[in-house]
């Protein structure tokens, strides 16, 4: 059997809140740091052991070790921020990690006064701290690996680009100034011999740390390169942010237009339904012979008109229901018995099943009962699925509904031995107004809205719907419904 | 001899005409009012045995307001009210489940427009046969 998941036709561009964007950026930075750590370790080993360049390898390994501890600390802090609102219980095996997390959290809270809520300020403060620390460690690394002689100095540029992407323009220029100060101080202290200069013997012909012109020239190029990098990266980042904001605005406008359209459809269909109700009621009086007998031809025409009005009313009803569901964000949620809802839905489909001699099986696990949701909608959804199954199952077939418990979920299955859905069309059956080609042959009239309503209700409840089918053999809808909790 | 006197409060004269034929065919005496003001006037002048009422007339909820007013008045609280409306899908509120709630929708029956003649007659008979009470009995 081929299967497909429902795919809600949501607009792809969901606005990402600024704090989440920053948090993701902070995670990205921590990920990049792992690469840097590996790079430091491998680089030190290759340069010192294989290329035989004179490096203070012990100091560099110590820095790499420090970077590992520091990066774990950053990740702990970020994880904590991510789960700020959810208390995650410590499992026995994780006790050590949890204790470490708690200590880090307390210390960082004390020193950085980070708000436990995921605020933009808190995350950007962490990113600022991370970049400051990275710049400082890079300077220390540079000091132990040749100072101004080491081409590693260009790696400061990476931090400037990262700062420009993640932070405000002011913050990124401040970070650039900090980098320039650190590098300048390192060059000055080594030049003045206030700190030792570790010459990269074997890499440069002679020590350059005390070559005045070389030091000044490198410092000048370094400073201009850092500020230019920040300027360019900021220029690009700002343009990207503007484009993103424009897309978000367009997305909001599209949603608003969609809402206005839905309200329009709702108003128009409601008015149409009012007129249709009167037409149907009037025709029902005549077809019911309440106004006296009719000639055979008149009776036949009136009967046809009445049948059409019934179909039109059911279409308008489905359209009204779908539009009303699309327009309302919240339903009337409460705790109710899913068992009762299923039984009511089975009751509603029973007569139609009997008319076609279809066996309607119902198997509900004893543990399935109360869930939190909109009872009316859920019952309507199950009824829709059952009536659909009965409609497209030939005489003497079987329709089976089952429900079972799966921890915090209820798994509901509606399976039939009906005409099935062609493989190519499986992905479209939840689309509004779509009717499978074989369904149209069996039943000329149908709204094509029933499954769209079902999907909308499932998704409103945070659930999922899946369909498996084989043409000519039958169809199975599987619904995963969260039991939910009273808020 | 009539089975009972019914007042229809609905602003759609064509729908009222169809309802009249169905109900009069079952020997009910039917009068109609196009709005709640005329409806109240008729109730005060001649208390009916049953009121069939729409929800949306001059405002979207005047049927609700009239039913609450009637159920608060000791002179009329015993008149069964059957709400016959298409407002449910317009608003998305599950009226069938709330009909009978004295605070929210103090009516004795609720049917969605359009209604099959026999379904309407069954409901009217049920409400007039004395089974009705001010509870959720739809």
PDB file of C-alpha atoms in Angstrom, chain A residues 140-424:
ATOM      1  CA  UNK A 140      46.875  33.954  23.536  1.00  0.00           C
ATOM      2  CA  UNK A 141      47.165  31.221  20.890  1.00  0.00           C
ATOM      3  CA  UNK A 142      48.914  33.682  18.608  1.00  0.00           C
ATOM      4  CA  UNK A 143      51.285  34.657  21.398  1.00  0.00           C
ATOM      5  CA  UNK A 144      52.413  31.056  21.956  1.00  0.00           C
ATOM      6  CA  UNK A 145      52.717  30.364  18.246  1.00  0.00           C
ATOM      7  CA  UNK A 146      54.910  33.204  16.989  1.00  0.00           C
ATOM      8  CA  UNK A 147      52.820  36.312  17.617  1.00  0.00           C
ATOM      9  CA  UNK A 148      52.916  38.742  14.726  1.00  0.00           C
ATOM     10  CA  UNK A 149      54.880  36.258  12.585  1.00  0.00           C
ATOM     11  CA  UNK A 150      52.004  33.779  12.511  1.00  0.00           C
ATOM     12  CA  UNK A 151      49.631  34.067   9.510  1.00  0.00           C
ATOM     13  CA  UNK A 152      46.923  32.818  11.894  1.00  0.00           C
ATOM     14  CA  UNK A 153      46.355  36.499  12.525  1.00  0.00           C
ATOM     15  CA  UNK A 154      43.960  36.549   9.567  1.00  0.00           C
ATOM     16  CA  UNK A 155      41.539  34.354  11.548  1.00  0.00           C
ATOM     17  CA  UNK A 156      40.439  37.427  13.461  1.00  0.00           C
ATOM     18  CA  UNK A 157      38.498  38.323  10.307  1.00  0.00           C
ATOM     19  CA  UNK A 158      36.204  35.287  10.785  1.00  0.00           C
ATOM     20  CA  UNK A 159      35.116  36.587  14.177  1.00  0.00           C
ATOM     21  CA  UNK A 160      34.424  39.983  12.696  1.00  0.00           C
ATOM     22  CA  UNK A 161      32.136  38.450  10.047  1.00  0.00           C
ATOM     23  CA  UNK A 162      30.336  36.321  12.656  1.00  0.00           C
ATOM     24  CA  UNK A 163      29.874  39.380  14.907  1.00  0.00           C
ATOM     25  CA  UNK A 164      28.482  41.403  12.002  1.00  0.00           C
ATOM     26  CA  UNK A 165      25.960  38.683  11.139  1.00  0.00           C
ATOM     27  CA  UNK A 166      24.765  37.996  14.670  1.00  0.00           C
ATOM     28  CA  UNK A 167      25.151  41.293  16.500  1.00  0.00           C
ATOM     29  CA  UNK A 168      24.146  44.899  15.968  1.00  0.00           C
ATOM     30  CA  UNK A 169      26.368  47.220  13.930  1.00  0.00           C
ATOM     31  CA  UNK A 170      27.533  49.036  17.071  1.00  0.00           C
ATOM     32  CA  UNK A 171      28.407  45.778  18.826  1.00  0.00           C
ATOM     33  CA  UNK A 172      30.314  44.448  15.821  1.00  0.00           C
ATOM     34  CA  UNK A 173      32.405  47.656  15.581  1.00  0.00           C
ATOM     35  CA  UNK A 174      33.091  47.386  19.321  1.00  0.00           C
ATOM     36  CA  UNK A 175      34.242  43.795  18.782  1.00  0.00           C
ATOM     37  CA  UNK A 176      36.501  45.010  15.959  1.00  0.00           C
ATOM     38  CA  UNK A 177      38.002  47.636  18.277  1.00  0.00           C
ATOM     39  CA  UNK A 178      38.528  44.967  20.924  1.00  0.00           C
ATOM     40  CA  UNK A 179      40.320  42.755  18.382  1.00  0.00           C
ATOM     41  CA  UNK A 180      42.531  45.651  17.259  1.00  0.00           C
ATOM     42  CA  UNK A 181      43.361  46.498  20.895  1.00  0.00           C
ATOM     43  CA  UNK A 182      44.221  42.868  21.720  1.00  0.00           C
ATOM     44  CA  UNK A 183      46.400  42.447  18.673  1.00  0.00           C
ATOM     45  CA  UNK A 184      48.040  45.847  19.157  1.00  0.00           C
ATOM     46  CA  UNK A 185      48.762  45.086  22.805  1.00  0.00           C
ATOM     47  CA  UNK A 186      50.257  41.699  21.916  1.00  0.00           C
ATOM     48  CA  UNK A 187      52.488  43.218  19.240  1.00  0.00           C
ATOM     49  CA  UNK A 188      53.523  46.090  21.532  1.00  0.00           C
ATOM     50  CA  UNK A 189      54.276  43.901  24.563  1.00  0.00           C
ATOM     51  CA  UNK A 190      56.311  41.491  22.450  1.00  0.00           C
ATOM     52  CA  UNK A 191      58.065  44.348  20.677  1.00  0.00           C
ATOM     53  CA  UNK A 192      58.953  46.000  23.985  1.00  0.00           C
ATOM     54  CA  UNK A 193      59.967  42.546  25.310  1.00  0.00           C
ATOM     55  CA  UNK A 194      57.615  42.924  28.262  1.00  0.00           C
ATOM     56  CA  UNK A 195      56.415  39.402  27.422  1.00  0.00           C
ATOM     57  CA  UNK A 196      58.498  36.728  25.676  1.00  0.00           C
ATOM     58  CA  UNK A 197      58.262  36.403  21.900  1.00  0.00           C
ATOM     59  CA  UNK A 198      58.134  32.769  20.713  1.00  0.00           C
ATOM     60  CA  UNK A 199      59.888  32.874  17.390  1.00  0.00           C
ATOM     61  CA  UNK A 200      58.556  30.540  14.686  1.00  0.00           C
ATOM     62  CA  UNK A 201      61.940  29.005  13.950  1.00  0.00           C
ATOM     63  CA  UNK A 202      61.839  27.071  10.737  1.00  0.00           C
ATOM     64  CA  UNK A 203      58.886  29.056   9.413  1.00  0.00           C
ATOM     65  CA  UNK A 204      60.365  32.567   9.141  1.00  0.00           C
ATOM     66  CA  UNK A 205      64.037  33.226   8.262  1.00  0.00           C
ATOM     67  CA  UNK A 206      64.513  35.298  11.421  1.00  0.00           C
ATOM     68  CA  UNK A 207      62.416  36.710  14.301  1.00  0.00           C
ATOM     69  CA  UNK A 208      60.126  39.507  13.113  1.00  0.00           C
ATOM     70  CA  UNK A 209      58.606  40.452  16.476  1.00  0.00           C
ATOM     71  CA  UNK A 210      61.110  43.261  16.978  1.00  0.00           C
ATOM     72  CA  UNK A 211      61.208  44.534  13.379  1.00  0.00           C
ATOM     73  CA  UNK A 212      59.627  47.960  13.849  1.00  0.00           C
ATOM     74  CA  UNK A 213      58.513  48.499  10.259  1.00  0.00           C
ATOM     75  CA  UNK A 214      57.150  44.936   9.917  1.00  0.00           C
ATOM     76  CA  UNK A 215      55.210  45.226  13.188  1.00  0.00           C
ATOM     77  CA  UNK A 216      53.759  48.623  12.265  1.00  0.00           C
ATOM     78  CA  UNK A 217      52.927  47.508   8.721  1.00  0.00           C
ATOM     79  CA  UNK A 218      51.224  44.315   9.865  1.00  0.00           C
ATOM     80  CA  UNK A 219      49.299  46.208  12.552  1.00  0.00           C
ATOM     81  CA  UNK A 220      48.131  48.784   9.985  1.00  0.00           C
ATOM     82  CA  UNK A 221      46.963  46.109   7.512  1.00  0.00           C
ATOM     83  CA  UNK A 222      45.360  44.121  10.346  1.00  0.00           C
ATOM     84  CA  UNK A 223      43.418  47.168  11.608  1.00  0.00           C
ATOM     85  CA  UNK A 224      42.144  48.201   8.181  1.00  0.00           C
ATOM     86  CA  UNK A 225      41.288  44.612   7.256  1.00  0.00           C
ATOM     87  CA  UNK A 226      39.284  44.109  10.470  1.00  0.00           C
ATOM     88  CA  UNK A 227      37.275  47.318  10.114  1.00  0.00           C
ATOM     89  CA  UNK A 228      36.695  46.788   6.395  1.00  0.00           C
ATOM     90  CA  UNK A 229      35.502  43.236   7.045  1.00  0.00           C
ATOM     91  CA  UNK A 230      33.016  44.533   9.643  1.00  0.00           C
ATOM     92  CA  UNK A 231      31.838  47.295   7.310  1.00  0.00           C
ATOM     93  CA  UNK A 232      31.266  44.911   4.374  1.00  0.00           C
ATOM     94  CA  UNK A 233      29.697  42.134   6.419  1.00  0.00           C
ATOM     95  CA  UNK A 234      27.368  44.635   8.105  1.00  0.00           C
ATOM     96  CA  UNK A 235      26.375  46.066   4.732  1.00  0.00           C
ATOM     97  CA  UNK A 236      25.425  42.585   3.468  1.00  0.00           C
ATOM     98  CA  UNK A 237      23.779  41.544   6.747  1.00  0.00           C
ATOM     99  CA  UNK A 238      21.634  44.711   6.857  1.00  0.00           C
ATOM    100  CA  UNK A 239      20.517  44.206   3.264  1.00  0.00           C
ATOM    101  CA  UNK A 240      19.608  40.605   4.027  1.00  0.00           C
ATOM    102  CA  UNK A 241      17.705  41.644   7.138  1.00  0.00           C
ATOM    103  CA  UNK A 242      15.751  44.211   5.092  1.00  0.00           C
ATOM    104  CA  UNK A 243      14.891  41.587   2.467  1.00  0.00           C
ATOM    105  CA  UNK A 244      13.797  39.195   5.196  1.00  0.00           C
ATOM    106  CA  UNK A 245      11.661  41.901   6.805  1.00  0.00           C
ATOM    107  CA  UNK A 246      10.057  42.610   3.421  1.00  0.00           C
ATOM    108  CA  UNK A 247       9.217  38.908   3.007  1.00  0.00           C
ATOM    109  CA  UNK A 248       7.763  38.805   6.496  1.00  0.00           C
ATOM    110  CA  UNK A 249       5.640  41.842   5.773  1.00  0.00           C
ATOM    111  CA  UNK A 250       4.456  40.273   2.517  1.00  0.00           C
ATOM    112  CA  UNK A 251       3.639  37.096   4.411  1.00  0.00           C
ATOM    113  CA  UNK A 252       1.571  39.010   6.971  1.00  0.00           C
ATOM    114  CA  UNK A 253      -0.267  40.788   4.139  1.00  0.00           C
ATOM    115  CA  UNK A 254      -0.976  37.486   2.371  1.00  0.00           C
ATOM    116  CA  UNK A 255      -2.396  36.042   5.575  1.00  0.00           C
ATOM    117  CA  UNK A 256      -4.543  39.102   6.056  1.00  0.00           C
ATOM    118  CA  UNK A 257      -5.816  38.835   2.468  1.00  0.00           C
ATOM    119  CA  UNK A 258      -6.531  35.164   3.053  1.00  0.00           C
ATOM    120  CA  UNK A 259      -8.519  36.051   6.156  1.00  0.00           C
ATOM    121  CA  UNK A 260     -10.506  38.740   4.314  1.00  0.00           C
ATOM    122  CA  UNK A 261     -11.223  36.225   1.535  1.00  0.00           C
ATOM    123  CA  UNK A 262     -12.379  33.636   4.080  1.00  0.00           C
ATOM    124  CA  UNK A 263     -14.682  36.165   5.733  1.00  0.00           C
ATOM    125  CA  UNK A 264     -16.078  37.060   2.338  1.00  0.00           C
ATOM    126  CA  UNK A 265     -16.667  33.400   1.476  1.00  0.00           C
ATOM    127  CA  UNK A 266     -18.286  32.875   4.872  1.00  0.00           C
ATOM    128  CA  UNK A 267     -20.671  35.787   4.413  1.00  0.00           C
ATOM    129  CA  UNK A 268     -21.602  34.898   0.839  1.00  0.00           C
ATOM    130  CA  UNK A 269     -22.070  31.171   1.474  1.00  0.00           C
ATOM    131  CA  UNK A 270     -24.156  31.894   4.546  1.00  0.00           C
ATOM    132  CA  UNK A 271     -26.466  34.115   2.508  1.00  0.00           C
ATOM    133  CA  UNK A 272     -26.642  31.483  -0.245  1.00  0.00           C
ATOM    134  CA  UNK A 273     -27.483  28.856   2.335  1.00  0.00           C
ATOM    135  CA  UNK A 274     -30.334  30.994   3.663  1.00  0.00           C
ATOM    136  CA  UNK A 275     -31.947  31.116   0.226  1.00  0.00           C
ATOM    137  CA  UNK A 276     -31.228  27.459  -0.413  1.00  0.00           C
ATOM    138  CA  UNK A 277     -32.833  26.472   2.887  1.00  0.00           C
ATOM    139  CA  UNK A 278     -36.020  28.213   1.850  1.00  0.00           C
ATOM    140  CA  UNK A 279     -35.943  26.618  -1.628  1.00  0.00           C
ATOM    141  CA  UNK A 280     -35.355  23.182  -0.134  1.00  0.00           C
ATOM    142  CA  UNK A 281     -38.064  23.629   2.498  1.00  0.00           C
ATOM    143  CA  UNK A 282     -40.564  24.771  -0.136  1.00  0.00           C
ATOM    144  CA  UNK A 283     -39.715  21.891  -2.479  1.00  0.00           C
ATOM    145  CA  UNK A 284     -39.906  19.443   0.440  1.00  0.00           C
ATOM    146  CA  UNK A 285     -43.469  20.585   1.062  1.00  0.00           C
ATOM    147  CA  UNK A 286     -44.397  19.873  -2.562  1.00  0.00           C
ATOM    148  CA  UNK A 287     -42.510  16.555  -2.861  1.00  0.00           C
ATOM    149  CA  UNK A 288     -44.066  15.488   0.443  1.00  0.00           C
ATOM    150  CA  UNK A 289     -47.448  16.052  -1.246  1.00  0.00           C
ATOM    151  CA  UNK A 290     -48.477  18.381   1.569  1.00  0.00           C
ATOM    152  CA  UNK A 291     -49.972  20.701  -1.041  1.00  0.00           C
ATOM    153  CA  UNK A 292     -51.829  17.893  -2.774  1.00  0.00           C
ATOM    154  CA  UNK A 293     -50.986  15.394  -5.531  1.00  0.00           C
ATOM    155  CA  UNK A 294     -48.882  16.350  -8.578  1.00  0.00           C
ATOM    156  CA  UNK A 295     -48.793  15.076 -12.124  1.00  0.00           C
ATOM    157  CA  UNK A 296     -46.068  12.476 -12.806  1.00  0.00           C
ATOM    158  CA  UNK A 297     -43.905  14.846 -14.856  1.00  0.00           C
ATOM    159  CA  UNK A 298     -44.199  17.735 -12.405  1.00  0.00           C
ATOM    160  CA  UNK A 299     -43.468  15.385  -9.516  1.00  0.00           C
ATOM    161  CA  UNK A 300     -40.370  14.050 -11.295  1.00  0.00           C
ATOM    162  CA  UNK A 301     -39.013  17.534 -12.030  1.00  0.00           C
ATOM    163  CA  UNK A 302     -39.723  18.778  -8.520  1.00  0.00           C
ATOM    164  CA  UNK A 303     -38.059  15.646  -7.087  1.00  0.00           C
ATOM    165  CA  UNK A 304     -34.940  16.332  -9.188  1.00  0.00           C
ATOM    166  CA  UNK A 305     -34.887  19.986  -8.141  1.00  0.00           C
ATOM    167  CA  UNK A 306     -35.264  18.936  -4.512  1.00  0.00           C
ATOM    168  CA  UNK A 307     -32.429  16.378  -4.775  1.00  0.00           C
ATOM    169  CA  UNK A 308     -30.163  19.047  -6.300  1.00  0.00           C
ATOM    170  CA  UNK A 309     -31.018  21.531  -3.565  1.00  0.00           C
ATOM    171  CA  UNK A 310     -30.130  18.904  -0.938  1.00  0.00           C
ATOM    172  CA  UNK A 311     -26.724  18.387  -2.583  1.00  0.00           C
ATOM    173  CA  UNK A 312     -26.141  22.100  -2.887  1.00  0.00           C
ATOM    174  CA  UNK A 313     -26.986  22.614   0.774  1.00  0.00           C
ATOM    175  CA  UNK A 314     -24.539  19.898   1.810  1.00  0.00           C
ATOM    176  CA  UNK A 315     -21.822  21.547  -0.320  1.00  0.00           C
ATOM    177  CA  UNK A 316     -22.512  24.993   1.130  1.00  0.00           C
ATOM    178  CA  UNK A 317     -22.537  23.493   4.625  1.00  0.00           C
ATOM    179  CA  UNK A 318     -19.109  21.905   4.075  1.00  0.00           C
ATOM    180  CA  UNK A 319     -17.721  25.137   2.627  1.00  0.00           C
ATOM    181  CA  UNK A 320     -19.085  27.120   5.568  1.00  0.00           C
ATOM    182  CA  UNK A 321     -17.605  24.669   8.033  1.00  0.00           C
ATOM    183  CA  UNK A 322     -14.193  24.682   6.356  1.00  0.00           C
ATOM    184  CA  UNK A 323     -14.084  28.481   6.130  1.00  0.00           C
ATOM    185  CA  UNK A 324     -15.251  28.855   9.688  1.00  0.00           C
ATOM    186  CA  UNK A 325     -12.508  26.411  10.824  1.00  0.00           C
ATOM    187  CA  UNK A 326      -9.882  28.329   8.857  1.00  0.00           C
ATOM    188  CA  UNK A 327     -10.992  31.606  10.390  1.00  0.00           C
ATOM    189  CA  UNK A 328     -11.150  30.550  14.031  1.00  0.00           C
ATOM    190  CA  UNK A 329      -7.841  30.144  15.816  1.00  0.00           C
ATOM    191  CA  UNK A 330      -9.287  28.530  18.868  1.00  0.00           C
ATOM    192  CA  UNK A 331     -11.963  25.940  19.365  1.00  0.00           C
ATOM    193  CA  UNK A 332     -13.902  25.194  22.483  1.00  0.00           C
ATOM    194  CA  UNK A 333     -11.494  22.744  24.079  1.00  0.00           C
ATOM    195  CA  UNK A 334     -12.383  20.605  27.051  1.00  0.00           C
ATOM    196  CA  UNK A 335     -11.839  17.136  28.434  1.00  0.00           C
ATOM    197  CA  UNK A 336     -14.203  14.650  26.811  1.00  0.00           C
ATOM    198  CA  UNK A 337     -14.558  10.938  26.228  1.00  0.00           C
ATOM    199  CA  UNK A 338     -13.056   9.958  22.879  1.00  0.00           C
ATOM    200  CA  UNK A 339     -14.702   6.562  23.353  1.00  0.00           C
ATOM    201  CA  UNK A 340     -18.149   8.215  23.393  1.00  0.00           C
ATOM    202  CA  UNK A 341     -17.249  10.402  20.399  1.00  0.00           C
ATOM    203  CA  UNK A 342     -16.219   7.332  18.378  1.00  0.00           C
ATOM    204  CA  UNK A 343     -19.365   5.465  19.373  1.00  0.00           C
ATOM    205  CA  UNK A 344     -21.546   8.453  18.409  1.00  0.00           C
ATOM    206  CA  UNK A 345     -19.775   8.682  15.041  1.00  0.00           C
ATOM    207  CA  UNK A 346     -20.300   4.952  14.464  1.00  0.00           C
ATOM    208  CA  UNK A 347     -23.981   5.443  15.341  1.00  0.00           C
ATOM    209  CA  UNK A 348     -24.211   8.245  12.763  1.00  0.00           C
ATOM    210  CA  UNK A 349     -22.734   6.056  10.023  1.00  0.00           C
ATOM    211  CA  UNK A 350     -24.596   2.860  10.928  1.00  0.00           C
ATOM    212  CA  UNK A 351     -27.767   3.445   8.901  1.00  0.00           C
ATOM    213  CA  UNK A 352     -25.826   4.150   5.689  1.00  0.00           C
ATOM    214  CA  UNK A 353     -23.660   1.068   6.294  1.00  0.00           C
ATOM    215  CA  UNK A 354     -26.746  -1.106   6.795  1.00  0.00           C
ATOM    216  CA  UNK A 355     -28.293   0.215   3.586  1.00  0.00           C
ATOM    217  CA  UNK A 356     -25.259  -1.145   1.696  1.00  0.00           C
ATOM    218  CA  UNK A 357     -24.915  -4.305   3.857  1.00  0.00           C
ATOM    219  CA  UNK A 358     -21.487  -3.085   4.952  1.00  0.00           C
ATOM    220  CA  UNK A 359     -20.052  -4.517   8.170  1.00  0.00           C
ATOM    221  CA  UNK A 360     -19.102  -1.667  10.468  1.00  0.00           C
ATOM    222  CA  UNK A 361     -16.542  -2.900  13.012  1.00  0.00           C
ATOM    223  CA  UNK A 362     -15.510  -0.871  16.012  1.00  0.00           C
ATOM    224  CA  UNK A 363     -12.585  -1.852  18.255  1.00  0.00           C
ATOM    225  CA  UNK A 364     -11.638   0.588  20.989  1.00  0.00           C
ATOM    226  CA  UNK A 365      -8.927  -0.400  23.474  1.00  0.00           C
ATOM    227  CA  UNK A 366     -10.243  -0.280  27.042  1.00  0.00           C
ATOM    228  CA  UNK A 367      -7.616   2.286  28.045  1.00  0.00           C
ATOM    229  CA  UNK A 368      -8.787   4.789  25.440  1.00  0.00           C
ATOM    230  CA  UNK A 369     -11.049   7.357  27.038  1.00  0.00           C
ATOM    231  CA  UNK A 370     -10.652  11.013  28.015  1.00  0.00           C
ATOM    232  CA  UNK A 371      -8.699  13.404  25.829  1.00  0.00           C
ATOM    233  CA  UNK A 372      -8.508  17.189  25.749  1.00  0.00           C
ATOM    234  CA  UNK A 373      -9.938  18.774  22.629  1.00  0.00           C
ATOM    235  CA  UNK A 374     -12.999  20.028  20.802  1.00  0.00           C
ATOM    236  CA  UNK A 375     -15.539  17.234  21.190  1.00  0.00           C
ATOM    237  CA  UNK A 376     -17.826  18.548  18.451  1.00  0.00           C
ATOM    238  CA  UNK A 377     -15.004  18.769  15.887  1.00  0.00           C
ATOM    239  CA  UNK A 378     -13.463  15.404  16.743  1.00  0.00           C
ATOM    240  CA  UNK A 379     -16.824  13.658  16.483  1.00  0.00           C
ATOM    241  CA  UNK A 380     -17.482  15.438  13.188  1.00  0.00           C
ATOM    242  CA  UNK A 381     -14.043  14.376  11.925  1.00  0.00           C
ATOM    243  CA  UNK A 382     -14.544  10.693  12.771  1.00  0.00           C
ATOM    244  CA  UNK A 383     -18.068  10.771  11.314  1.00  0.00           C
ATOM    245  CA  UNK A 384     -16.691  12.290   8.092  1.00  0.00           C
ATOM    246  CA  UNK A 385     -14.077   9.544   7.783  1.00  0.00           C
ATOM    247  CA  UNK A 386     -16.596   6.781   8.472  1.00  0.00           C
ATOM    248  CA  UNK A 387     -19.214   8.157   6.064  1.00  0.00           C
ATOM    249  CA  UNK A 388     -16.528   8.550   3.422  1.00  0.00           C
ATOM    250  CA  UNK A 389     -15.416   4.948   3.944  1.00  0.00           C
ATOM    251  CA  UNK A 390     -19.007   3.702   3.681  1.00  0.00           C
ATOM    252  CA  UNK A 391     -19.628   5.838   0.581  1.00  0.00           C
ATOM    253  CA  UNK A 392     -16.659   4.407  -1.313  1.00  0.00           C
ATOM    254  CA  UNK A 393     -16.967   0.799  -0.150  1.00  0.00           C
ATOM    255  CA  UNK A 394     -19.022  -1.523  -2.367  1.00  0.00           C
ATOM    256  CA  UNK A 395     -21.931  -3.588  -1.025  1.00  0.00           C
ATOM    257  CA  UNK A 396     -21.078  -6.222   1.602  1.00  0.00           C
ATOM    258  CA  UNK A 397     -17.689  -4.700   2.267  1.00  0.00           C
ATOM    259  CA  UNK A 398     -16.159  -3.896   5.632  1.00  0.00           C
ATOM    260  CA  UNK A 399     -15.358  -0.629   7.373  1.00  0.00           C
ATOM    261  CA  UNK A 400     -13.360  -0.893  10.563  1.00  0.00           C
ATOM    262  CA  UNK A 401     -12.538   1.768  13.111  1.00  0.00           C
ATOM    263  CA  UNK A 402     -10.047   1.087  15.878  1.00  0.00           C
ATOM    264  CA  UNK A 403      -8.468   3.184  18.612  1.00  0.00           C
ATOM    265  CA  UNK A 404      -5.488   2.362  20.768  1.00  0.00           C
ATOM    266  CA  UNK A 405      -3.371   4.028  23.406  1.00  0.00           C
ATOM    267  CA  UNK A 406       0.181   5.080  22.627  1.00  0.00           C
ATOM    268  CA  UNK A 407       1.543   6.880  25.735  1.00  0.00           C
ATOM    269  CA  UNK A 408       0.463  10.516  25.277  1.00  0.00           C
ATOM    270  CA  UNK A 409      -1.294   9.813  22.008  1.00  0.00           C
ATOM    271  CA  UNK A 410      -4.318   7.971  20.736  1.00  0.00           C
ATOM    272  CA  UNK A 411      -3.934   6.146  17.454  1.00  0.00           C
ATOM    273  CA  UNK A 412      -7.137   6.017  15.462  1.00  0.00           C
ATOM    274  CA  UNK A 413      -7.525   3.940  12.318  1.00  0.00           C
ATOM    275  CA  UNK A 414     -10.357   3.935   9.810  1.00  0.00           C
ATOM    276  CA  UNK A 415      -9.862   1.166   7.257  1.00  0.00           C
ATOM    277  CA  UNK A 416     -12.181   0.009   4.494  1.00  0.00           C
ATOM    278  CA  UNK A 417     -12.316  -2.556   1.716  1.00  0.00           C
ATOM    279  CA  UNK A 418     -13.422   0.111  -0.747  1.00  0.00           C
ATOM    280  CA  UNK A 419     -12.346   1.349  -4.145  1.00  0.00           C
ATOM    281  CA  UNK A 420      -9.063   2.804  -2.855  1.00  0.00           C
ATOM    282  CA  UNK A 421      -7.232   5.864  -4.095  1.00  0.00           C
ATOM    283  CA  UNK A 422      -4.974   5.889  -7.189  1.00  0.00           C
ATOM    284  CA  UNK A 423      -1.325   6.065  -6.149  1.00  0.00           C
ATOM    285  CA  UNK A 424      -0.670   9.278  -8.077  1.00  0.00           C
TER     286      UNK A 424
END
